[in-house]
Amino acid sequence: MSRSKNAHAEEHPDERWVISYADLVTLLLGFFIILYATADQNIAKFNALSRGLSSAFNVPVKQGDGGGTLFQGGTGIIPERNDRADLPLDLEAIRRVIQGKTEEAGMVGKIAVEKGEDRIILRLSDNLVFSSASADIRPEARPVLATVAQALQVNGNEVSIEGHTDNIPLATERYPSNWELSSARATAVLRALTEEYGVDAKRVVASGYGEYRPIASNLTPEGRAANRRADIVILYPPAKIGGVTPDINKPLGDLKYGGTP
């Protein structure tokens, strides 16, 4: 009897892989079904898939109130990608809010509000916020910054504060060059907005660009006055899925200065 069993086992020694292969094919089939159903973003198909997998693999699939969710609290479908095509409309809404607040405060001409491709720029001339060759904020600029802070509370976007100067060389003990002055001014605005007016510090960064990001010609007094400025740049948030983080160093040369120097 023993000899008969051994003889039968030796007749097909190469068929032992069939069971493992069948398991692999079944798993691959389940995997591709999941890919297809989730890519189609159809809740009904996901429900059918859930029931099919539960039956095939004897694994219960949790059903939520939404009729089958991928994650707890989810909708059962992949969120739509935040398309950049919607970006100008969103920024325009933000721009209107900020423009409205500056008008309410009687600050038209003191704050220039401009809209770029993926950002809103609030331009503050240096003679509004700072004294000459100084990074100390002038008392009369406090209401301006308070208004800006109120506008920033409307949205949760990231904010980049940028200090700029003209090309006139600066060499003082406190500020050896325009680099130090522009950086100190950006930091002063940042600290005022976050420490005095409640803007979330996690959203804000400060940068100094010296004379190297002009928006007007430095050959005229008016142009140099326009270049001496502090820009508060409100960045469009990156999309949660497949989004592109805005480049805060993107040149702004195509924008025109809209404020009073």
mmCIF file of C-alpha atoms in Angstrom:
data_model
loop_
_atom_site.group_PDB
_atom_site.id
_atom_site.type_symbol
_atom_site.label_atom_id
_atom_site.label_comp_id
_atom_site.label_asym_id
_atom_site.label_seq_id
_atom_site.Cartn_x
_atom_site.Cartn_y
_atom_site.Cartn_z
ATOM 1 C CA MET A 1 0.000 0.000 0.000
ATOM 2 C CA SER A 2 2.809 2.349 0.864
ATOM 3 C CA ARG A 3 4.560 1.572 -2.395
ATOM 4 C CA SER A 4 1.398 2.467 -4.346
ATOM 5 C CA LYS A 5 1.150 5.923 -2.724
ATOM 6 C CA ASN A 6 4.804 6.710 -3.376
ATOM 7 C CA ALA A 7 4.506 5.605 -6.969
ATOM 8 C CA HIS A 8 1.503 7.871 -7.476
ATOM 9 C CA ALA A 9 3.328 10.857 -5.946
ATOM 10 C CA GLU A 10 6.303 10.364 -8.213
ATOM 11 C CA GLU A 11 4.216 10.276 -11.377
ATOM 12 C CA HIS A 12 3.707 14.104 -11.441
ATOM 13 C CA PRO A 13 6.495 15.752 -9.427
ATOM 14 C CA ASP A 14 6.307 18.968 -11.469
ATOM 15 C CA GLU A 15 2.683 19.796 -10.588
ATOM 16 C CA ARG A 16 3.291 20.935 -7.009
ATOM 17 C CA TRP A 17 3.581 24.568 -8.085
ATOM 18 C CA VAL A 18 0.022 24.697 -9.417
ATOM 19 C CA ILE A 19 -1.573 25.560 -6.059
ATOM 20 C CA SER A 20 0.882 28.411 -5.343
ATOM 21 C CA TYR A 21 0.467 29.709 -8.872
ATOM 22 C CA ALA A 22 -3.317 29.688 -8.534
ATOM 23 C CA ASP A 23 -3.070 31.683 -5.295
ATOM 24 C CA LEU A 24 -0.811 34.232 -7.004
ATOM 25 C CA VAL A 25 -3.178 34.625 -9.944
ATOM 26 C CA THR A 26 -6.112 35.129 -7.566
ATOM 27 C CA LEU A 27 -4.271 37.834 -5.626
ATOM 28 C CA LEU A 28 -3.220 39.615 -8.824
ATOM 29 C CA LEU A 29 -6.791 39.504 -10.091
ATOM 30 C CA GLY A 30 -8.045 41.080 -6.867
ATOM 31 C CA PHE A 31 -5.339 43.753 -7.069
ATOM 32 C CA PHE A 32 -6.203 44.789 -10.622
ATOM 33 C CA ILE A 33 -9.908 44.829 -9.828
ATOM 34 C CA ILE A 34 -9.196 47.266 -6.990
ATOM 35 C CA LEU A 35 -7.125 49.483 -9.296
ATOM 36 C CA TYR A 36 -9.871 49.550 -11.891
ATOM 37 C CA ALA A 37 -12.665 50.318 -9.453
ATOM 38 C CA THR A 38 -10.842 53.119 -7.623
ATOM 39 C CA ALA A 39 -9.618 54.716 -10.849
ATOM 40 C CA ASP A 40 -13.194 54.842 -12.112
ATOM 41 C CA GLN A 41 -14.271 56.683 -8.931
ATOM 42 C CA ASN A 42 -17.715 55.065 -8.931
ATOM 43 C CA ILE A 43 -19.312 54.358 -5.563
ATOM 44 C CA ALA A 44 -21.669 51.704 -6.952
ATOM 45 C CA LYS A 45 -18.746 49.813 -8.468
ATOM 46 C CA PHE A 46 -16.851 50.068 -5.213
ATOM 47 C CA ASN A 47 -19.794 48.577 -3.338
ATOM 48 C CA ALA A 48 -19.972 45.700 -5.805
ATOM 49 C CA LEU A 49 -16.225 45.240 -5.504
ATOM 50 C CA SER A 50 -16.463 45.172 -1.714
ATOM 51 C CA ARG A 51 -19.100 42.474 -1.785
ATOM 52 C CA GLY A 52 -17.181 40.476 -4.390
ATOM 53 C CA LEU A 53 -13.923 40.575 -2.470
ATOM 54 C CA SER A 54 -15.692 39.741 0.768
ATOM 55 C CA SER A 55 -17.196 36.660 -0.833
ATOM 56 C CA ALA A 56 -14.071 35.552 -2.713
ATOM 57 C CA PHE A 57 -11.585 35.976 0.111
ATOM 58 C CA ASN A 58 -13.920 35.468 3.073
ATOM 59 C CA VAL A 59 -12.853 38.836 4.502
ATOM 60 C CA PRO A 60 -15.571 41.231 5.687
ATOM 61 C CA VAL A 61 -15.334 44.681 4.141
ATOM 62 C CA LYS A 62 -16.533 47.489 6.396
ATOM 63 C CA GLN A 63 -19.434 49.461 4.994
ATOM 64 C CA GLY A 64 -19.904 53.016 6.202
ATOM 65 C CA ASP A 65 -22.848 55.345 6.065
ATOM 66 C CA GLY A 66 -21.652 56.597 2.713
ATOM 67 C CA GLY A 67 -22.093 53.169 1.131
ATOM 68 C CA GLY A 68 -18.542 51.849 1.321
ATOM 69 C CA THR A 69 -15.578 54.026 2.283
ATOM 70 C CA LEU A 70 -11.928 53.673 1.500
ATOM 71 C CA PHE A 71 -10.989 55.465 4.705
ATOM 72 C CA GLN A 72 -12.872 56.270 7.859
ATOM 73 C CA GLY A 73 -14.765 59.480 7.318
ATOM 74 C CA GLY A 74 -14.125 59.372 3.575
ATOM 75 C CA THR A 75 -16.512 59.428 0.667
ATOM 76 C CA GLY A 76 -15.482 56.170 -0.960
ATOM 77 C CA ILE A 77 -13.860 57.891 -3.921
ATOM 78 C CA ILE A 78 -10.517 59.498 -4.630
ATOM 79 C CA PRO A 79 -10.692 63.277 -4.066
ATOM 80 C CA GLU A 80 -10.581 65.266 -7.235
ATOM 81 C CA ARG A 81 -7.304 66.944 -7.993
ATOM 82 C CA ASN A 82 -7.267 70.619 -7.148
ATOM 83 C CA ASP A 83 -6.903 71.825 -10.707
ATOM 84 C CA ARG A 84 -4.734 74.873 -11.284
ATOM 85 C CA ALA A 85 -7.392 76.069 -13.735
ATOM 86 C CA ASP A 86 -9.474 77.182 -10.712
ATOM 87 C CA LEU A 87 -6.581 79.149 -9.237
ATOM 88 C CA PRO A 88 -7.221 82.637 -10.788
ATOM 89 C CA LEU A 89 -10.794 82.658 -9.478
ATOM 90 C CA ASP A 90 -9.663 81.793 -5.951
ATOM 91 C CA LEU A 91 -6.960 84.452 -5.965
ATOM 92 C CA GLU A 92 -9.368 87.032 -7.341
ATOM 93 C CA ALA A 93 -11.696 86.369 -4.412
ATOM 94 C CA ILE A 94 -8.817 86.881 -1.968
ATOM 95 C CA ARG A 95 -7.752 90.049 -3.792
ATOM 96 C CA ARG A 96 -11.266 91.499 -3.506
ATOM 97 C CA VAL A 97 -11.361 90.868 0.239
ATOM 98 C CA ILE A 98 -8.006 92.556 0.794
ATOM 99 C CA GLN A 99 -8.832 95.451 -1.523
ATOM 100 C CA GLY A 100 -12.102 95.960 0.311
ATOM 101 C CA LYS A 101 -10.395 96.102 3.698
ATOM 102 C CA THR A 102 -7.836 98.652 2.478
ATOM 103 C CA GLU A 103 -10.660 100.824 1.125
ATOM 104 C CA GLU A 104 -12.607 100.542 4.377
ATOM 105 C CA ALA A 105 -9.522 101.705 6.275
ATOM 106 C CA GLY A 106 -8.943 104.621 3.880
ATOM 107 C CA MET A 107 -5.603 103.222 2.746
ATOM 108 C CA VAL A 108 -6.071 103.292 -1.011
ATOM 109 C CA GLY A 109 -2.724 104.312 -2.499
ATOM 110 C CA LYS A 110 -0.830 103.276 0.609
ATOM 111 C CA ILE A 111 -1.135 99.562 -0.090
ATOM 112 C CA ALA A 112 -0.929 98.309 -3.669
ATOM 113 C CA VAL A 113 -2.837 95.049 -4.160
ATOM 114 C CA GLU A 114 -1.746 93.042 -7.196
ATOM 115 C CA LYS A 115 -2.587 89.554 -8.449
ATOM 116 C CA GLY A 116 -0.006 87.278 -10.051
ATOM 117 C CA GLU A 117 -0.450 83.827 -11.541
ATOM 118 C CA ASP A 118 -0.297 81.998 -8.221
ATOM 119 C CA ARG A 119 -0.120 84.744 -5.604
ATOM 120 C CA ILE A 120 -1.477 88.011 -4.264
ATOM 121 C CA ILE A 121 1.110 90.741 -3.625
ATOM 122 C CA LEU A 122 0.589 93.546 -1.110
ATOM 123 C CA ARG A 123 3.204 96.203 -1.804
ATOM 124 C CA LEU A 124 4.092 98.570 1.034
ATOM 125 C CA SER A 125 6.387 101.450 0.124
ATOM 126 C CA ASP A 126 9.296 101.948 2.505
ATOM 127 C CA ASN A 127 8.394 105.552 3.344
ATOM 128 C CA LEU A 128 5.046 104.270 4.593
ATOM 129 C CA VAL A 129 6.476 101.644 6.939
ATOM 130 C CA PHE A 130 10.097 102.651 7.628
ATOM 131 C CA SER A 131 12.267 105.695 8.050
ATOM 132 C CA SER A 132 15.243 106.131 5.740
ATOM 133 C CA ALA A 133 17.948 103.440 6.153
ATOM 134 C CA SER A 134 16.053 101.953 9.104
ATOM 135 C CA ALA A 135 14.155 98.737 9.824
ATOM 136 C CA ASP A 136 12.193 100.228 12.726
ATOM 137 C CA ILE A 137 8.478 100.329 11.906
ATOM 138 C CA ARG A 138 7.022 103.821 12.043
ATOM 139 C CA PRO A 139 4.084 104.367 14.448
ATOM 140 C CA GLU A 140 1.826 105.553 11.623
ATOM 141 C CA ALA A 141 2.384 102.230 9.844
ATOM 142 C CA ARG A 142 0.808 100.228 12.676
ATOM 143 C CA PRO A 143 -2.793 100.697 11.429
ATOM 144 C CA VAL A 144 -1.642 99.606 7.976
ATOM 145 C CA LEU A 145 -0.130 96.378 9.297
ATOM 146 C CA ALA A 146 -3.185 95.784 11.479
ATOM 147 C CA THR A 147 -5.359 95.992 8.366
ATOM 148 C CA VAL A 148 -3.036 93.625 6.502
ATOM 149 C CA ALA A 149 -3.124 91.177 9.416
ATOM 150 C CA GLN A 150 -6.924 91.270 9.441
ATOM 151 C CA ALA A 151 -6.941 90.454 5.730
ATOM 152 C CA LEU A 152 -4.509 87.585 6.246
ATOM 153 C CA GLN A 153 -6.848 86.050 8.810
ATOM 154 C CA VAL A 154 -9.447 85.532 6.085
ATOM 155 C CA ASN A 155 -7.519 82.625 4.570
ATOM 156 C CA GLY A 156 -4.953 80.067 5.681
ATOM 157 C CA ASN A 157 -2.535 80.567 2.819
ATOM 158 C CA GLU A 158 1.205 80.648 3.308
ATOM 159 C CA VAL A 159 2.742 84.127 3.332
ATOM 160 C CA SER A 160 6.175 85.278 2.190
ATOM 161 C CA ILE A 161 7.354 88.689 3.396
ATOM 162 C CA GLU A 162 10.030 90.133 1.119
ATOM 163 C CA GLY A 163 12.239 93.148 1.753
ATOM 164 C CA HIS A 164 13.608 95.146 -1.210
ATOM 165 C CA THR A 165 15.801 98.232 -1.671
ATOM 166 C CA ASP A 166 16.993 100.480 -4.484
ATOM 167 C CA ASN A 167 20.542 100.227 -5.851
ATOM 168 C CA ILE A 168 22.032 103.071 -3.820
ATOM 169 C CA PRO A 169 24.886 101.529 -1.778
ATOM 170 C CA LEU A 170 24.391 101.403 1.973
ATOM 171 C CA ALA A 171 27.178 101.027 4.498
ATOM 172 C CA THR A 172 26.319 101.664 8.133
ATOM 173 C CA GLU A 173 27.432 99.921 11.289
ATOM 174 C CA ARG A 174 24.011 98.350 11.731
ATOM 175 C CA TYR A 175 23.405 97.590 8.043
ATOM 176 C CA PRO A 176 26.649 97.014 6.130
ATOM 177 C CA SER A 177 24.745 96.577 2.845
ATOM 178 C CA ASN A 178 21.293 96.528 1.291
ATOM 179 C CA TRP A 179 21.147 92.799 1.992
ATOM 180 C CA GLU A 180 21.069 93.374 5.748
ATOM 181 C CA LEU A 181 18.608 96.261 5.485
ATOM 182 C CA SER A 182 16.127 94.392 3.291
ATOM 183 C CA SER A 183 16.320 91.283 5.485
ATOM 184 C CA ALA A 184 15.851 93.303 8.674
ATOM 185 C CA ARG A 185 12.815 95.073 7.239
ATOM 186 C CA ALA A 186 11.181 91.818 6.152
ATOM 187 C CA THR A 187 11.790 90.341 9.591
ATOM 188 C CA ALA A 188 10.386 93.444 11.297
ATOM 189 C CA VAL A 189 7.147 93.167 9.318
ATOM 190 C CA LEU A 190 6.964 89.432 10.056
ATOM 191 C CA ARG A 191 7.378 89.951 13.790
ATOM 192 C CA ALA A 192 4.776 92.711 13.851
ATOM 193 C CA LEU A 193 2.206 90.589 12.026
ATOM 194 C CA THR A 194 2.807 87.477 14.121
ATOM 195 C CA GLU A 195 3.664 88.845 17.566
ATOM 196 C CA GLU A 196 1.417 91.915 17.655
ATOM 197 C CA TYR A 197 -1.470 91.152 15.310
ATOM 198 C CA GLY A 198 -1.974 87.407 15.666
ATOM 199 C CA VAL A 199 -1.009 86.010 12.258
ATOM 200 C CA ASP A 200 0.001 82.352 12.604
ATOM 201 C CA ALA A 201 3.809 82.286 12.576
ATOM 202 C CA LYS A 202 3.807 78.818 11.006
ATOM 203 C CA ARG A 203 2.404 80.327 7.822
ATOM 204 C CA VAL A 204 4.965 83.099 7.414
ATOM 205 C CA VAL A 205 8.545 83.348 6.143
ATOM 206 C CA ALA A 206 10.753 86.414 5.637
ATOM 207 C CA SER A 207 13.370 87.041 2.954
ATOM 208 C CA GLY A 208 15.631 89.938 2.010
ATOM 209 C CA TYR A 209 16.508 90.513 -1.643
ATOM 210 C CA GLY A 210 18.464 93.743 -1.438
ATOM 211 C CA GLU A 211 18.463 95.670 -4.721
ATOM 212 C CA TYR A 212 18.210 92.609 -6.959
ATOM 213 C CA ARG A 213 14.443 92.379 -7.520
ATOM 214 C CA PRO A 214 13.522 95.836 -8.842
ATOM 215 C CA ILE A 215 10.053 96.524 -10.240
ATOM 216 C CA ALA A 216 11.033 99.886 -11.738
ATOM 217 C CA SER A 217 14.108 101.617 -13.112
ATOM 218 C CA ASN A 218 16.658 102.803 -10.573
ATOM 219 C CA LEU A 219 17.614 105.665 -12.916
ATOM 220 C CA THR A 220 14.875 107.962 -11.588
ATOM 221 C CA PRO A 221 13.888 109.012 -8.070
ATOM 222 C CA GLU A 222 10.374 107.682 -8.675
ATOM 223 C CA GLY A 223 11.704 104.303 -9.772
ATOM 224 C CA ARG A 224 14.031 104.022 -6.799
ATOM 225 C CA ALA A 225 11.154 104.918 -4.472
ATOM 226 C CA ALA A 226 9.053 102.133 -6.007
ATOM 227 C CA ASN A 227 11.880 99.633 -5.536
ATOM 228 C CA ARG A 228 12.225 100.462 -1.842
ATOM 229 C CA ARG A 229 9.373 98.368 -0.581
ATOM 230 C CA ALA A 230 8.161 95.469 1.532
ATOM 231 C CA ASP A 231 6.092 92.887 -0.321
ATOM 232 C CA ILE A 232 3.640 90.651 1.516
ATOM 233 C CA VAL A 233 3.069 87.737 -0.838
ATOM 234 C CA ILE A 234 0.062 85.474 -0.241
ATOM 235 C CA LEU A 235 0.750 82.159 -1.920
ATOM 236 C CA TYR A 236 -1.865 79.848 -3.361
ATOM 237 C CA PRO A 237 -1.856 76.590 -1.331
ATOM 238 C CA PRO A 238 -0.572 73.423 -3.040
ATOM 239 C CA ALA A 239 -3.167 70.851 -4.050
ATOM 240 C CA LYS A 240 -3.496 67.925 -1.649
ATOM 241 C CA ILE A 241 -3.220 65.413 -4.491
ATOM 242 C CA GLY A 242 -0.848 66.030 -7.352
ATOM 243 C CA GLY A 243 -0.499 69.701 -6.461
ATOM 244 C CA VAL A 244 2.377 71.967 -7.369
ATOM 245 C CA THR A 245 3.898 74.102 -4.645
ATOM 246 C CA PRO A 246 4.180 77.708 -5.838
ATOM 247 C CA ASP A 247 7.705 78.994 -6.298
ATOM 248 C CA ILE A 248 8.117 81.929 -3.927
ATOM 249 C CA ASN A 249 11.210 83.009 -5.860
ATOM 250 C CA LYS A 250 9.301 83.416 -9.113
ATOM 251 C CA PRO A 251 10.233 86.769 -10.745
ATOM 252 C CA LEU A 252 7.573 89.427 -10.452
ATOM 253 C CA GLY A 253 8.949 91.666 -13.179
ATOM 254 C CA ASP A 254 5.757 91.448 -15.251
ATOM 255 C CA LEU A 255 3.783 93.181 -12.505
ATOM 256 C CA LYS A 256 3.417 96.933 -12.310
ATOM 257 C CA TYR A 257 3.657 98.931 -9.128
ATOM 258 C CA GLY A 258 0.237 100.249 -8.278
ATOM 259 C CA GLY A 259 0.860 102.248 -5.120
ATOM 260 C CA THR A 260 2.114 105.696 -4.262
ATOM 261 C CA PRO A 261 5.901 105.802 -3.602
#
